[in-house]
One Martini backbone bead per residue (centre of mass of N, CA, C, O) as a GRO file, in nm:
protein
   73
    1GLY     BB    1  13.518  10.900  -0.463
    2ALA     BB    2  13.487  10.845  -0.132
    3PHE     BB    3  13.317  10.952   0.174
    4ALA     BB    4  13.418  11.002   0.524
    5LEU     BB    5  13.290  11.053   0.868
    6ALA     BB    6  13.454  11.030   1.200
    7PHE     BB    7  13.389  10.999   1.542
    8ALA     BB    8  13.476  10.953   1.837
    9PRO     BB    9  13.299  10.898   2.120
   10ASP     BB   10  13.480  11.132   2.279
   11GLY     BB   11  13.577  11.353   2.045
   12ARG     BB   12  13.916  11.319   2.006
   13LYS     BB   13  13.850  11.206   1.711
   14LEU     BB   14  13.916  11.237   1.351
   15VAL     BB   15  13.777  11.112   1.037
   16PHE     BB   16  13.879  11.138   0.687
   17THR     BB   17  13.770  11.051   0.361
   18ALA     BB   18  13.946  11.050   0.025
   19GLY     BB   19  13.936  10.795  -0.139
   20ARG     BB   20  14.275  10.691  -0.077
   21THR     BB   21  14.244  10.884   0.180
   22LEU     BB   22  14.337  10.914   0.528
   23PHE     BB   23  14.234  11.137   0.784
   24ALA     BB   24  14.376  11.241   1.109
   25TRP     BB   25  14.267  11.366   1.432
   26ASP     BB   26  14.335  11.422   1.779
   27ASP     BB   27  14.211  11.746   1.782
   28PRO     BB   28  13.926  11.868   1.651
   29ALA     BB   29  13.852  12.129   1.806
   30THR     BB   30  14.110  12.292   1.686
   31GLU     BB   31  14.046  12.202   1.362
   32LEU     BB   32  13.764  12.285   1.245
   33ASP     BB   33  13.826  12.554   1.107
   34ARG     BB   34  14.037  12.426   0.913
   35PHE     BB   35  13.855  12.197   0.784
   36ARG     BB   36  13.676  12.384   0.601
   37ASP     BB   37  13.956  12.396   0.456
   38HIS     BB   38  14.068  12.172   0.226
   39ASP     BB   39  14.371  12.286   0.208
   40ARG     BB   40  14.424  12.166   0.526
   41LEU     BB   41  14.481  11.849   0.519
   42ASP     BB   42  14.795  11.864   0.588
   43ARG     BB   43  14.724  11.887   0.918
   44ALA     BB   44  14.718  11.611   0.976
   45THR     BB   45  14.830  11.378   1.199
   46HIS     BB   46  14.724  11.154   0.996
   47ARG     BB   47  14.815  10.935   0.707
   48VAL     BB   48  14.649  10.726   0.456
   49GLN     BB   49  14.760  10.538   0.166
   50LEU     BB   50  14.624  10.390  -0.105
   51GLU     BB   51  14.690  10.224  -0.408
   52SER     BB   52  14.395  10.053  -0.509
   53LYS     BB   53  14.192  10.163  -0.301
   54TYR     BB   54  13.879  10.270  -0.157
   55PHE     BB   55  13.732  10.453   0.067
   56MET     BB   56  13.391  10.417   0.202
   57ASP     BB   57  13.433  10.375   0.523
   58ALA     BB   58  13.401  10.486   0.878
   59ALA     BB   59  13.462  10.350   1.220
   60PHE     BB   60  13.422  10.335   1.552
   61THR     BB   61  13.440  10.190   1.824
   62PRO     BB   62  13.276  10.230   2.120
   63ASP     BB   63  13.569  10.267   2.275
   64GLY     BB   64  13.780  10.410   2.050
   65ARG     BB   65  14.035  10.205   1.980
   66ARG     BB   66  13.904  10.157   1.691
   67LEU     BB   67  13.932  10.143   1.333
   68ILE     BB   68  13.697  10.110   1.069
   69THR     BB   69  13.725  10.000   0.730
   70VAL     BB   70  13.605  10.047   0.395
   71SER     BB   71  13.679   9.893   0.080
   72LYS     BB   72  13.727   9.947  -0.284
   73GLU     BB   73  13.826   9.838  -0.612
   0.00000   0.00000   0.00000
């Protein structure tokens, strides 16, 4: 699968994609040490799982209010 990493413009949100799963953290500053250990992805604040497509990329809009993802079947 594909991987993407995106920070919100204000640095208060972090999104990481791995294949069909998107992980999001609301406070990445306190989670960065844990993030280095991929076994701790279960501590993500939010998780989205796609059934048939793979996340290819992710980016926040400049105002940080929306997350845009690109996926591929």
